[in-house]
Amino acid sequence: MIAVPGANPRTRSRALFVGFLVVFSLFAAQLIRVQALDAGAPSNAGLAIRTVKETEPAMRGTITDATGAVLATSIERRTVIVNQQAVTEYEKRIGTKLTTVGVTGAAADLSPLLGIDQASLASKLTGTRKYYILAKNISPLTWHKIADLGIPGITSERTSIRRYPQSTTAASLVGFVDEGQSGKGGIESVLDKQLRGQMGQLSYEVGQDGVRLPNGKVSDSSARRGHDVRLTIRNDLQWWAQNALARKVRETQARSGTVVVQDVRTGNLLALASYPTFDPNHISVTSGSLTNLAFTEVFEPGSTAKVMTAAAALEEGKVTPTTSMIVPYSMHRSDKPFTDAHKHDTEYLTFAGALAQSSNTGIILAGEQLSAATIESYFRKFGIGALSGAKFPGESPGLFYPSSKWNGSQRYTVMYGQGVSITAIQAAMVYQTIANGGLRMPPTLIDAVADEDGEFVPTPRADGVRVISPQAATELTAMLEGVVSKDGTAPEAQIDGYRVAGKTGTASRYNKELGKYSGYTSSFIGFAPADDPRLVVSVIIQDPKNGYYGGYVAGPVFRDVMTYALQSLQIPPSPTGSRPPALKLKLDTPPNINDPAVLADRRAIGAGPG
């Protein structure tokens, strides 16, 4: 120690003591800060290293039909994980002795449970990785058997898979999910937010060997299951319609087809068959259409659209079902000939007869009594050119230009369903409107969605839209019954015990791939019982190769599906002795051409303007 000249030894000792006291105080303060005040940081860092976090997937809600039949459901599965560094410590009792069997023993015990051969499994268990996936989609029962083995480093994560018990029957309607269990089509996509639920989180401590510590810190936030959804679809009817459609598409070697079944009074969609289809349980190997063609496929309807022109003419008072007509095979409008599908001599028909025989020229004679704007307004009131309101993904509004943009020939082709493109849903809506006394009910597909308590809350329904008067609808229904009579174009659509009203359609089909018209769209749309309408069935067959007339191709499918639907829903037959109104279709004698009430092509015969 260096002596300080003139300093008192006692003073120097006191100064040194104070100096040491200050230094030790600083060390003590730092120790307190590290061990007490700042202890959380290193503690949390250590805890983070020891903590394993597992995400608990939320089970998607179940989708059912109107009767409770399951269309889509989620099933719990496990993903088996290995910490390769821990497996080497695997011990098991062999005889009376506890023996370390390591990777070899683990592979032998796990092989029959995982369905993986021992050599491959041993390779997966060997290494230094602390997280390696051994197998996916393992059932809870199998996982419990694996867990009971007590192999160090073998853990699992909860997952789920989506199952579709009806397979191809309602695939394009219900949709499918991707590997992350997110909806990618149909109802799965429309209501993905409601169906998916809320994921949970599980955190726990593990030791150096990766094994969960019994007394470690645990944090558990349970997953919440998604909401269930109930559709308006009836599974038995969907199955029947899908199979009837598939048989006809294959039989006629057609490109595709749809069947729509709708409740006349409510607008509820009871079946939406679409073919070709796919299996949502094996989406990776599908070759069919992933969308429901009833909503997405756009086509020129042809003669089934004539009812809209007829409805407009009846509602505007330009014709009645008994209006006399002189119907030629061909006539010129806008410097272009318009003809019927079959060549014939000039015919003398009523307006009901012209519709029953699906005469293009007859419909033009009636429709040209109205302005193009009036025709357009009625088509739009029927729902043409707009989305249906069913809120199905990918739905098309069709193609329907304003009448101000129609060219000369389109003014007339629209009247009989060419020059306008619609979907099968829109086509069914037209006939639902007529069957419902002129009141269009927007189609409904989602009946109800469950709330947080699991109670179903009905989907709000849109109000109906008045399109034509009940009187006009009644007159048109009587005319449509003539279509399925022996003198009409679809006697194949008759059903024993029930009065049926409907219309055939055979339209040239525009092929986008070829850039021209090629093939046909064959259709039949109708409702029954005609005396008290309850159901509409629309059948559309695209590009059939083996026959193409709507009555021949689509009519039998309509009869098959409608017959089953009437029986399944226990809709009583028409009253005994009930018969269609006795509407005359053909005139006994040629009408007087000079009678202004007679519709005729006066331009061609020089009797004045038409």
Coordinates of C-alpha atoms in Angstrom, one line a residue:
M1 CA 0.0 0.0 0.0
I2 CA 1.4 3.4 -0.9
A3 CA 1.6 5.8 2.0
V4 CA 0.0 9.2 1.6
P5 CA 2.3 11.8 3.2
G6 CA 0.6 13.7 6.0
A7 CA -2.5 11.4 6.0
N8 CA -3.8 9.9 9.3
P9 CA -3.8 6.1 9.2
R10 CA -7.3 6.0 10.7
T11 CA -8.6 8.3 7.9
R12 CA -6.9 6.2 5.3
S13 CA -8.6 3.0 6.6
R14 CA -12.0 4.7 6.7
A15 CA -11.6 5.8 3.1
L16 CA -10.6 2.3 2.0
F17 CA -13.5 0.8 3.8
V18 CA -15.9 3.2 2.1
G19 CA -14.4 2.4 -1.3
F20 CA -14.8 -1.3 -0.8
L21 CA -18.4 -0.8 0.5
V22 CA -19.3 1.1 -2.7
V23 CA -17.8 -1.6 -5.0
F24 CA -19.5 -4.4 -3.1
S25 CA -22.8 -2.4 -3.2
L26 CA -22.5 -2.1 -7.0
F27 CA -22.0 -5.9 -7.3
A28 CA -24.9 -6.6 -5.0
A29 CA -27.2 -4.3 -7.0
Q30 CA -26.2 -6.0 -10.2
L31 CA -26.8 -9.4 -8.7
I32 CA -30.2 -8.3 -7.5
R33 CA -31.0 -7.0 -11.0
V34 CA -30.0 -10.1 -12.8
Q35 CA -31.5 -12.6 -10.3
A36 CA -34.6 -10.8 -9.4
L37 CA -35.5 -7.8 -11.5
D38 CA -34.4 -9.2 -14.9
A39 CA -34.8 -12.9 -14.1
G40 CA -37.8 -13.2 -16.5
A41 CA -35.8 -12.7 -19.7
P42 CA -33.4 -15.6 -19.3
S43 CA -36.2 -17.7 -17.7
N44 CA -38.5 -17.0 -20.6
A45 CA -35.7 -17.8 -23.1
G46 CA -35.1 -21.1 -21.5
L47 CA -38.8 -21.9 -21.3
A48 CA -39.1 -21.0 -25.0
I49 CA -36.4 -23.6 -25.8
R50 CA -38.2 -26.3 -23.8
T51 CA -41.7 -25.4 -25.0
V52 CA -43.5 -27.3 -27.8
K53 CA -46.4 -25.7 -29.4
E54 CA -49.1 -27.7 -31.2
T55 CA -51.9 -26.2 -33.2
E56 CA -55.2 -27.9 -32.8
P57 CA -57.1 -27.7 -36.0
A58 CA -60.8 -26.8 -35.8
M59 CA -63.1 -29.5 -37.1
R60 CA -65.2 -28.1 -40.0
G61 CA -68.9 -28.0 -39.6
T62 CA -71.1 -30.7 -41.1
I63 CA -73.1 -30.2 -44.3
T64 CA -76.4 -32.1 -44.4
D65 CA -79.3 -32.3 -46.8
A66 CA -82.8 -31.1 -45.8
T67 CA -83.5 -34.4 -43.9
G68 CA -80.3 -34.5 -42.0
A69 CA -78.4 -36.9 -44.3
V70 CA -74.7 -36.1 -44.1
L71 CA -73.1 -34.7 -47.3
A72 CA -69.8 -33.6 -45.8
T73 CA -68.2 -34.2 -42.4
S74 CA -64.8 -33.9 -40.8
I75 CA -63.0 -36.8 -39.1
E76 CA -60.1 -36.5 -36.6
R77 CA -56.8 -37.8 -37.7
R78 CA -53.2 -37.7 -36.3
T79 CA -49.8 -36.8 -37.9
V80 CA -47.2 -39.0 -36.2
I81 CA -43.9 -37.1 -35.5
V82 CA -40.5 -38.4 -34.4
N83 CA -37.5 -36.9 -32.6
Q84 CA -34.9 -39.1 -34.1
Q85 CA -32.4 -38.3 -31.3
A86 CA -34.7 -39.7 -28.6
V87 CA -35.7 -43.0 -30.3
T88 CA -32.4 -44.6 -29.5
E89 CA -33.3 -44.7 -25.8
Y90 CA -36.4 -46.9 -26.5
E91 CA -36.6 -49.7 -23.8
K92 CA -39.0 -52.6 -23.6
R93 CA -39.3 -55.6 -21.4
I94 CA -38.1 -58.8 -23.0
G95 CA -39.0 -61.7 -20.8
T96 CA -38.2 -60.4 -17.3
K97 CA -35.5 -58.0 -18.4
L98 CA -35.8 -54.3 -19.4
T99 CA -33.7 -54.1 -22.6
T100 CA -32.8 -51.1 -24.8
V101 CA -34.0 -52.0 -28.3
G102 CA -33.6 -48.5 -29.9
V103 CA -34.4 -47.8 -33.5
T104 CA -34.6 -51.5 -34.5
G105 CA -37.2 -52.3 -31.8
A106 CA -39.1 -49.1 -32.5
A107 CA -39.3 -49.9 -36.2
A108 CA -40.5 -53.5 -35.5
D109 CA -43.3 -52.3 -33.2
L110 CA -44.4 -49.3 -35.3
S111 CA -44.4 -51.1 -38.7
P112 CA -47.7 -53.0 -38.5
L113 CA -49.4 -49.9 -37.0
L114 CA -48.2 -47.4 -39.6
G115 CA -48.3 -49.8 -42.5
I116 CA -44.7 -49.0 -43.4
D117 CA -42.1 -51.8 -43.9
Q118 CA -39.5 -52.1 -41.1
A119 CA -36.5 -51.2 -43.3
S120 CA -38.1 -48.0 -44.6
L121 CA -39.3 -47.1 -41.1
A122 CA -35.9 -47.7 -39.5
S123 CA -34.4 -45.3 -42.0
K124 CA -37.0 -42.6 -41.1
L125 CA -36.3 -43.1 -37.3
T126 CA -32.5 -42.8 -37.7
G127 CA -30.8 -39.4 -37.7
T128 CA -30.4 -36.2 -35.7
R129 CA -33.6 -34.3 -36.6
K130 CA -35.8 -33.4 -33.7
Y131 CA -38.9 -33.1 -35.9
Y132 CA -39.7 -35.5 -38.7
I133 CA -43.1 -36.6 -40.0
L134 CA -43.4 -40.3 -40.1
A135 CA -47.1 -40.7 -41.2
K136 CA -50.2 -38.7 -41.8
N137 CA -53.9 -39.3 -41.5
I138 CA -53.5 -41.9 -38.7
S139 CA -56.8 -42.7 -36.9
P140 CA -57.1 -41.8 -33.2
L141 CA -57.4 -45.5 -32.3
T142 CA -54.2 -46.4 -34.1
W143 CA -52.5 -43.4 -32.4
H144 CA -53.5 -44.6 -29.0
K145 CA -51.9 -48.0 -29.7
I146 CA -48.7 -46.2 -30.8
A147 CA -48.7 -44.0 -27.7
D148 CA -49.2 -47.0 -25.4
L149 CA -45.8 -48.4 -26.7
G150 CA -44.0 -45.5 -24.9
I151 CA -41.4 -45.0 -27.6
P152 CA -39.3 -41.9 -26.7
G153 CA -39.6 -39.1 -29.2
I154 CA -42.8 -40.3 -30.8
T155 CA -45.5 -37.7 -30.7
S156 CA -48.5 -36.7 -32.7
E157 CA -50.3 -33.6 -33.9
R158 CA -54.1 -33.4 -34.3
T159 CA -55.4 -33.0 -37.8
S160 CA -58.6 -33.8 -39.7
I161 CA -59.7 -34.9 -43.0
R162 CA -62.9 -34.2 -44.9
R163 CA -65.2 -37.0 -45.9
Y164 CA -68.1 -37.0 -48.4
P165 CA -70.3 -40.0 -47.8
Q166 CA -72.3 -39.4 -51.0
S167 CA -69.1 -39.5 -53.1
T168 CA -69.9 -38.4 -56.7
T169 CA -73.6 -37.9 -56.1
A170 CA -73.4 -34.3 -54.9
A171 CA -69.7 -33.5 -55.5
S172 CA -70.0 -30.4 -57.6
L173 CA -72.8 -29.0 -55.4
V174 CA -71.1 -29.6 -52.0
G175 CA -67.6 -28.9 -53.2
F176 CA -64.3 -30.0 -51.7
V177 CA -61.4 -28.7 -49.5
D178 CA -57.7 -28.4 -50.1
E179 CA -54.9 -30.0 -47.9
G180 CA -55.3 -27.0 -45.5
Q181 CA -59.0 -27.9 -45.1
S182 CA -60.1 -24.6 -46.8
G183 CA -63.2 -24.7 -49.0
K184 CA -62.4 -24.7 -52.7
G185 CA -65.7 -25.4 -54.4
G186 CA -69.4 -25.4 -54.0
I187 CA -70.9 -24.9 -50.6
E188 CA -67.5 -25.6 -49.0
S189 CA -66.4 -22.4 -50.7
V190 CA -69.5 -20.3 -50.3
L191 CA -69.7 -20.8 -46.5
D192 CA -66.0 -21.5 -45.8
K193 CA -65.8 -18.8 -43.1
Q194 CA -68.8 -20.4 -41.2
L195 CA -67.7 -24.0 -41.7
R196 CA -64.0 -23.7 -40.8
G197 CA -64.3 -22.8 -37.1
Q198 CA -61.5 -21.5 -34.9
M199 CA -58.1 -23.2 -34.4
G200 CA -56.8 -24.0 -30.9
Q201 CA -53.3 -23.8 -29.4
L202 CA -51.6 -26.3 -27.0
S203 CA -48.2 -25.5 -25.4
Y204 CA -46.2 -27.8 -23.1
E205 CA -42.7 -28.3 -21.8
V206 CA -40.4 -31.1 -22.8
G207 CA -37.1 -32.5 -21.5
Q208 CA -33.9 -32.8 -23.5
D209 CA -35.1 -36.1 -24.8
G210 CA -38.2 -34.5 -26.3
V211 CA -40.6 -36.2 -23.9
R212 CA -43.3 -34.1 -22.3
L213 CA -42.6 -33.1 -18.7
P214 CA -45.4 -34.3 -16.4
N215 CA -45.2 -31.2 -14.2
G216 CA -44.2 -28.8 -16.9
K217 CA -46.1 -25.6 -17.8
V218 CA -49.1 -26.1 -20.0
S219 CA -51.2 -23.7 -21.9
D220 CA -54.3 -25.0 -23.7
S221 CA -56.7 -23.0 -25.8
S222 CA -59.3 -25.4 -27.2
A223 CA -60.3 -25.3 -30.9
R224 CA -63.9 -24.3 -31.7
R225 CA -65.8 -26.4 -34.2
G226 CA -67.2 -24.8 -37.3
H227 CA -70.9 -24.2 -37.8
D228 CA -73.1 -26.9 -39.4
V229 CA -75.0 -26.1 -42.6
R230 CA -78.3 -27.5 -43.8
L231 CA -79.2 -27.4 -47.5
T232 CA -82.5 -27.5 -49.2
I233 CA -81.3 -30.5 -51.2
R234 CA -82.9 -33.9 -50.6
N235 CA -80.2 -36.6 -50.8
D236 CA -82.4 -39.4 -52.1
L237 CA -83.7 -37.1 -54.9
Q238 CA -80.2 -35.9 -55.7
W239 CA -78.9 -39.5 -56.0
W240 CA -81.8 -40.4 -58.3
A241 CA -81.4 -37.4 -60.5
Q242 CA -77.6 -37.8 -60.7
N243 CA -77.9 -41.4 -61.8
A244 CA -80.7 -40.9 -64.3
L245 CA -78.6 -38.0 -65.9
A246 CA -75.4 -40.1 -66.0
R247 CA -77.1 -42.9 -67.8
K248 CA -78.6 -40.6 -70.4
V249 CA -75.4 -38.7 -71.0
R250 CA -73.5 -42.0 -71.5
E251 CA -76.2 -43.5 -73.6
T252 CA -76.4 -40.5 -76.0
Q253 CA -72.6 -40.0 -75.9
A254 CA -73.3 -36.4 -74.8
R255 CA -70.7 -33.9 -73.6
S256 CA -72.5 -33.0 -70.4
G257 CA -75.8 -32.6 -68.7
T258 CA -77.7 -31.1 -65.8
V259 CA -80.9 -31.8 -63.9
V260 CA -82.5 -29.2 -61.6
V261 CA -85.5 -30.0 -59.3
Q262 CA -87.1 -27.0 -57.7
D263 CA -90.0 -26.5 -55.3
V264 CA -92.6 -24.4 -57.1
R265 CA -94.0 -22.6 -54.1
T266 CA -90.8 -21.8 -52.1
G267 CA -88.1 -21.8 -54.8
N268 CA -86.1 -24.4 -52.8
L269 CA -83.7 -26.3 -54.9
L270 CA -84.2 -30.0 -54.2
A271 CA -81.7 -31.5 -56.5
L272 CA -78.8 -30.1 -58.7
A273 CA -77.3 -33.0 -60.7
S274 CA -74.3 -32.2 -62.9
Y275 CA -72.4 -34.6 -65.1
P276 CA -69.6 -35.4 -65.6
T277 CA -68.8 -35.4 -61.9
F278 CA -65.9 -36.3 -59.6
D279 CA -65.1 -37.9 -56.2
P280 CA -64.3 -35.2 -53.6
N281 CA -62.8 -37.9 -51.4
H282 CA -60.0 -38.3 -54.1
I283 CA -59.8 -34.9 -55.6
S284 CA -56.2 -35.4 -56.8
V285 CA -57.3 -38.0 -59.4
T286 CA -60.4 -36.4 -60.7
S287 CA -61.2 -36.0 -64.4
G288 CA -64.7 -34.6 -64.2
S289 CA -66.0 -31.0 -63.9
L290 CA -65.2 -29.5 -60.5
T291 CA -68.1 -27.0 -60.8
N292 CA -71.9 -27.5 -60.9
L293 CA -72.8 -26.9 -64.6
A294 CA -76.4 -25.9 -63.7
F295 CA -74.9 -22.6 -62.5
T296 CA -71.9 -22.1 -64.7
E297 CA -72.6 -23.6 -68.2
V298 CA -74.2 -21.0 -70.5
F299 CA -76.2 -22.1 -73.6
E300 CA -78.8 -21.0 -76.1
P301 CA -82.0 -22.6 -74.8
G302 CA -84.0 -22.8 -78.0
S303 CA -87.7 -23.7 -77.8
T304 CA -87.9 -23.9 -74.0
A305 CA -87.6 -20.1 -74.0
K306 CA -90.6 -19.7 -76.2
V307 CA -92.8 -19.7 -73.1
M308 CA -91.4 -16.3 -72.2
T309 CA -92.5 -14.8 -75.5
A310 CA -95.8 -16.5 -75.2
A311 CA -96.2 -15.2 -71.6
A312 CA -95.5 -11.7 -72.8
A313 CA -98.0 -11.9 -75.6
L314 CA -100.7 -13.3 -73.4
E315 CA -100.0 -10.7 -70.6
E316 CA -100.1 -7.8 -73.0
G317 CA -103.4 -9.0 -74.5
K318 CA -102.0 -9.6 -78.0
V319 CA -103.1 -13.2 -78.2
T320 CA -105.2 -15.8 -76.4
P321 CA -104.7 -19.6 -76.4
T322 CA -107.4 -19.8 -79.1
T323 CA -106.1 -17.1 -81.4
S324 CA -106.3 -18.4 -85.0
M325 CA -103.0 -18.5 -86.9
I326 CA -101.9 -19.2 -90.4
V327 CA -98.4 -20.8 -89.8
P328 CA -96.0 -21.1 -92.7
Y329 CA -92.9 -23.3 -92.8
S330 CA -90.8 -20.3 -93.7
M331 CA -91.1 -16.5 -93.7
H332 CA -88.8 -13.5 -94.2
R333 CA -88.0 -11.0 -91.6
S334 CA -85.1 -8.5 -91.7
D335 CA -84.1 -9.9 -95.1
K336 CA -83.6 -13.3 -93.7
P337 CA -85.6 -16.5 -93.8
F338 CA -86.9 -18.0 -90.6
T339 CA -88.1 -21.6 -90.6
D340 CA -89.5 -24.3 -88.5
A341 CA -87.5 -27.3 -87.5
H342 CA -89.5 -29.6 -89.9
K343 CA -90.6 -28.7 -93.4
H344 CA -94.4 -28.6 -93.6
D345 CA -97.2 -27.1 -95.7
T346 CA -98.9 -24.0 -94.3
E347 CA -100.8 -25.0 -91.2
Y348 CA -103.9 -23.6 -89.6
L349 CA -103.4 -23.6 -85.8
T350 CA -104.4 -21.9 -82.7
F351 CA -101.7 -20.1 -80.6
A352 CA -101.9 -23.1 -78.2
G353 CA -101.3 -25.4 -81.2
A354 CA -98.3 -23.3 -82.4
L355 CA -96.7 -23.6 -79.0
A356 CA -97.5 -27.3 -78.7
Q357 CA -95.8 -28.0 -82.1
S358 CA -93.0 -25.7 -81.1
S359 CA -93.3 -23.6 -84.3
N360 CA -90.7 -20.9 -84.7
T361 CA -92.7 -19.0 -87.2
G362 CA -95.8 -19.2 -85.1
I363 CA -94.0 -17.7 -82.1
I364 CA -92.6 -15.0 -84.3
L365 CA -96.1 -14.1 -85.5
A366 CA -97.2 -13.7 -81.9
G367 CA -94.0 -12.1 -80.6
E368 CA -93.8 -9.4 -83.3
Q369 CA -97.0 -7.9 -82.0
L370 CA -94.8 -6.6 -79.2
S371 CA -91.9 -4.1 -79.3
A372 CA -88.3 -5.4 -78.8
A373 CA -88.1 -3.4 -75.5
T374 CA -91.3 -5.1 -74.3
I375 CA -89.9 -8.6 -75.1
E376 CA -86.7 -7.7 -73.3
S377 CA -88.5 -6.5 -70.2
Y378 CA -90.4 -9.8 -69.8
F379 CA -87.3 -11.8 -70.3
R380 CA -85.5 -9.8 -67.6
K381 CA -88.5 -10.1 -65.2
F382 CA -88.2 -13.9 -65.6
G383 CA -84.6 -13.6 -64.4
I384 CA -82.7 -13.8 -67.7
G385 CA -79.4 -11.8 -67.8
A386 CA -79.0 -11.7 -64.0
L387 CA -77.6 -14.0 -61.2
S388 CA -80.2 -16.2 -59.7
G389 CA -79.6 -15.1 -56.1
A390 CA -78.5 -18.6 -55.0
K391 CA -75.0 -17.3 -54.4
F392 CA -73.3 -20.3 -55.9
P393 CA -69.6 -19.7 -56.7
G394 CA -68.8 -19.1 -60.4
E395 CA -72.4 -18.6 -61.3
S396 CA -72.9 -17.0 -64.7
P397 CA -75.6 -14.4 -65.4
G398 CA -75.8 -15.6 -69.0
L399 CA -75.6 -13.4 -72.1
F400 CA -78.6 -11.1 -72.8
Y401 CA -77.9 -7.8 -74.5
P402 CA -80.2 -4.9 -74.3
S403 CA -82.8 -4.8 -77.1
S404 CA -81.3 -1.5 -78.2
K405 CA -78.3 -3.5 -79.3
W406 CA -80.1 -6.3 -81.1
N407 CA -79.5 -6.6 -84.8
G408 CA -82.2 -7.2 -87.3
S409 CA -82.4 -11.0 -87.0
Q410 CA -81.8 -11.1 -83.3
R411 CA -85.1 -9.2 -82.8
Y412 CA -86.8 -12.4 -84.0
T413 CA -84.4 -15.2 -82.9
V414 CA -84.6 -14.1 -79.3
M415 CA -88.3 -14.9 -79.4
Y416 CA -87.6 -18.7 -79.9
G417 CA -84.5 -18.9 -77.7
Q418 CA -81.5 -18.2 -80.0
G419 CA -79.4 -15.1 -79.7
V420 CA -79.7 -15.3 -75.9
S421 CA -77.8 -17.5 -73.5
I422 CA -78.9 -18.7 -70.1
T423 CA -78.0 -21.3 -67.4
A424 CA -80.0 -24.3 -66.3
I425 CA -80.9 -22.5 -63.1
Q426 CA -82.4 -19.6 -65.0
A427 CA -84.3 -22.0 -67.3
A428 CA -85.8 -23.7 -64.3
M429 CA -86.8 -20.3 -62.8
V430 CA -88.9 -19.5 -65.9
Y431 CA -91.0 -22.6 -65.4
Q432 CA -91.2 -22.2 -61.6
T433 CA -92.7 -18.7 -62.3
I434 CA -95.4 -20.0 -64.6
A435 CA -96.2 -22.9 -62.3
N436 CA -96.4 -20.5 -59.3
G437 CA -99.1 -18.4 -60.9
G438 CA -96.7 -15.9 -62.4
L439 CA -94.7 -15.2 -59.2
R440 CA -91.0 -15.9 -59.5
M441 CA -89.4 -17.1 -56.3
P442 CA -85.5 -16.8 -56.2
P443 CA -83.9 -20.2 -55.9
T444 CA -82.7 -21.1 -52.4
L445 CA -79.9 -23.7 -51.8
I446 CA -78.9 -23.0 -48.2
D447 CA -81.8 -23.7 -45.8
A448 CA -80.1 -22.8 -42.5
V449 CA -76.8 -22.3 -40.7
A450 CA -76.2 -23.2 -37.1
D451 CA -75.4 -20.5 -34.5
E452 CA -72.9 -20.6 -31.7
D453 CA -75.2 -22.9 -29.7
G454 CA -75.7 -25.3 -32.5
E455 CA -79.3 -24.2 -33.2
F456 CA -80.1 -23.8 -36.9
V457 CA -81.0 -20.3 -38.0
P458 CA -83.1 -20.2 -41.2
T459 CA -81.6 -18.3 -44.2
P460 CA -83.5 -15.1 -44.9
R461 CA -85.7 -15.6 -48.0
A462 CA -86.1 -13.0 -50.7
D463 CA -89.6 -11.8 -51.7
G464 CA -91.2 -13.1 -54.9
V465 CA -91.3 -11.1 -58.1
R466 CA -94.6 -10.7 -60.0
V467 CA -93.8 -11.5 -63.7
I468 CA -97.2 -12.2 -65.2
S469 CA -100.8 -12.4 -63.9
P470 CA -102.3 -15.5 -62.4
Q471 CA -104.7 -15.6 -65.4
A472 CA -101.9 -15.5 -68.0
A473 CA -100.0 -18.2 -66.0
T474 CA -103.1 -20.4 -66.0
E475 CA -103.6 -20.0 -69.7
L476 CA -100.0 -20.8 -70.4
T477 CA -100.1 -23.8 -68.2
A478 CA -103.0 -25.2 -70.2
M479 CA -101.0 -24.6 -73.4
L480 CA -98.0 -26.4 -72.0
E481 CA -100.1 -29.4 -71.1
G482 CA -100.8 -29.6 -74.9
V483 CA -97.0 -30.1 -75.4
V484 CA -97.1 -33.5 -73.6
S485 CA -100.3 -34.6 -75.4
K486 CA -100.3 -37.0 -78.3
D487 CA -100.4 -34.0 -80.6
G488 CA -97.5 -32.2 -78.9
T489 CA -93.7 -32.7 -79.1
A490 CA -93.2 -34.6 -75.9
P491 CA -95.7 -37.4 -75.2
E492 CA -92.7 -39.2 -73.7
A493 CA -92.9 -36.9 -70.7
Q494 CA -96.4 -38.1 -69.6
I495 CA -96.7 -39.6 -66.1
D496 CA -99.4 -42.0 -65.1
G497 CA -101.9 -40.4 -62.7
Y498 CA -100.5 -36.9 -63.0
R499 CA -101.2 -34.0 -65.3
V500 CA -97.9 -32.7 -66.7
A501 CA -97.1 -29.3 -68.3
G502 CA -93.8 -28.7 -70.0
K503 CA -91.8 -27.8 -73.1
T504 CA -89.2 -29.4 -75.3
G505 CA -86.1 -27.6 -76.6
T506 CA -83.7 -28.5 -79.4
A507 CA -81.3 -25.7 -80.1
S508 CA -78.2 -25.3 -82.2
R509 CA -75.2 -25.3 -79.8
Y510 CA -72.4 -22.8 -80.1
N511 CA -69.0 -24.6 -79.7
K512 CA -66.4 -22.1 -78.4
E513 CA -63.6 -24.5 -79.2
L514 CA -64.6 -24.6 -82.9
G515 CA -65.8 -21.0 -83.0
K516 CA -69.0 -22.0 -84.7
Y517 CA -72.4 -23.8 -84.2
S518 CA -71.8 -27.5 -83.9
G519 CA -74.2 -30.0 -82.3
Y520 CA -77.3 -29.4 -80.2
T521 CA -78.7 -28.6 -76.8
S522 CA -81.5 -31.0 -76.0
S523 CA -83.9 -30.1 -73.2
F524 CA -87.2 -30.7 -71.5
I525 CA -88.5 -28.5 -68.7
G526 CA -91.9 -29.1 -67.0
F527 CA -93.9 -29.1 -63.8
A528 CA -96.4 -31.4 -62.1
P529 CA -99.1 -31.9 -61.1
A530 CA -100.3 -29.3 -63.7
D531 CA -103.6 -28.9 -61.9
D532 CA -101.8 -28.0 -58.6
P533 CA -98.1 -27.4 -59.4
R534 CA -95.6 -28.5 -56.8
L535 CA -92.3 -29.4 -58.6
V536 CA -90.3 -28.2 -61.6
V537 CA -87.8 -30.5 -63.3
S538 CA -85.3 -29.1 -65.8
V539 CA -83.3 -31.5 -67.9
I540 CA -80.5 -30.2 -70.2
I541 CA -78.3 -32.5 -72.3
Q542 CA -75.4 -30.9 -74.1
D543 CA -74.2 -32.1 -77.5
P544 CA -75.7 -35.6 -77.6
K545 CA -74.4 -37.8 -80.5
N546 CA -77.1 -40.5 -80.3
G547 CA -80.3 -38.6 -81.0
Y548 CA -80.8 -34.9 -80.3
Y549 CA -84.5 -34.0 -80.2
G550 CA -85.4 -32.6 -76.8
G551 CA -88.5 -34.8 -76.4
Y552 CA -86.5 -38.0 -77.3
V553 CA -83.3 -37.3 -75.3
A554 CA -84.4 -35.2 -72.3
G555 CA -88.1 -36.1 -72.0
P556 CA -87.5 -39.6 -70.6
V557 CA -85.1 -38.3 -68.0
F558 CA -87.7 -35.7 -66.9
R559 CA -90.3 -38.5 -66.6
D560 CA -88.0 -40.7 -64.6
V561 CA -86.9 -37.9 -62.2
M562 CA -90.3 -36.3 -61.8
T563 CA -92.0 -39.7 -61.1
Y564 CA -89.5 -40.5 -58.4
A565 CA -89.7 -37.0 -56.9
L566 CA -93.6 -37.0 -56.7
Q567 CA -93.5 -40.4 -55.0
S568 CA -90.6 -39.5 -52.6
L569 CA -92.3 -36.3 -51.5
Q570 CA -95.7 -38.0 -51.3
I571 CA -97.4 -35.6 -53.6
P572 CA -100.8 -36.9 -54.4
P573 CA -101.9 -37.7 -58.0
S574 CA -104.2 -35.4 -59.9
P575 CA -107.8 -36.0 -58.9
T576 CA -109.6 -38.9 -60.6
G577 CA -111.1 -37.8 -63.8
S578 CA -109.1 -34.6 -63.9
R579 CA -108.1 -33.7 -67.5
P580 CA -106.3 -30.9 -69.2
P581 CA -108.4 -28.1 -70.5
A582 CA -109.9 -28.9 -73.9
L583 CA -107.8 -26.5 -75.9
K584 CA -108.1 -26.8 -79.7
L585 CA -104.7 -27.0 -81.3
K586 CA -105.6 -27.3 -85.0
L587 CA -108.3 -25.4 -86.8
D588 CA -111.0 -27.4 -88.7
T589 CA -111.0 -24.9 -91.6
P590 CA -108.6 -22.2 -92.9
P591 CA -109.3 -18.9 -91.2
N592 CA -110.2 -15.8 -93.1
I593 CA -107.0 -14.0 -94.0
N594 CA -108.8 -10.7 -93.9
D595 CA -109.9 -11.1 -90.3
P596 CA -107.5 -8.8 -88.3
A597 CA -107.7 -11.1 -85.3
V598 CA -106.0 -13.9 -87.4
L599 CA -102.2 -13.9 -87.1
A600 CA -100.6 -14.5 -90.5
D601 CA -97.6 -13.6 -92.6
R602 CA -99.4 -10.9 -94.5
R603 CA -96.2 -9.5 -95.9
A604 CA -95.7 -12.7 -97.9
I605 CA -99.3 -12.9 -99.2
G606 CA -99.7 -9.2 -99.9
A607 CA -102.5 -8.6 -97.5
G608 CA -101.0 -5.6 -95.8
P609 CA -98.3 -5.1 -93.1
G610 CA -97.8 -7.8 -90.5

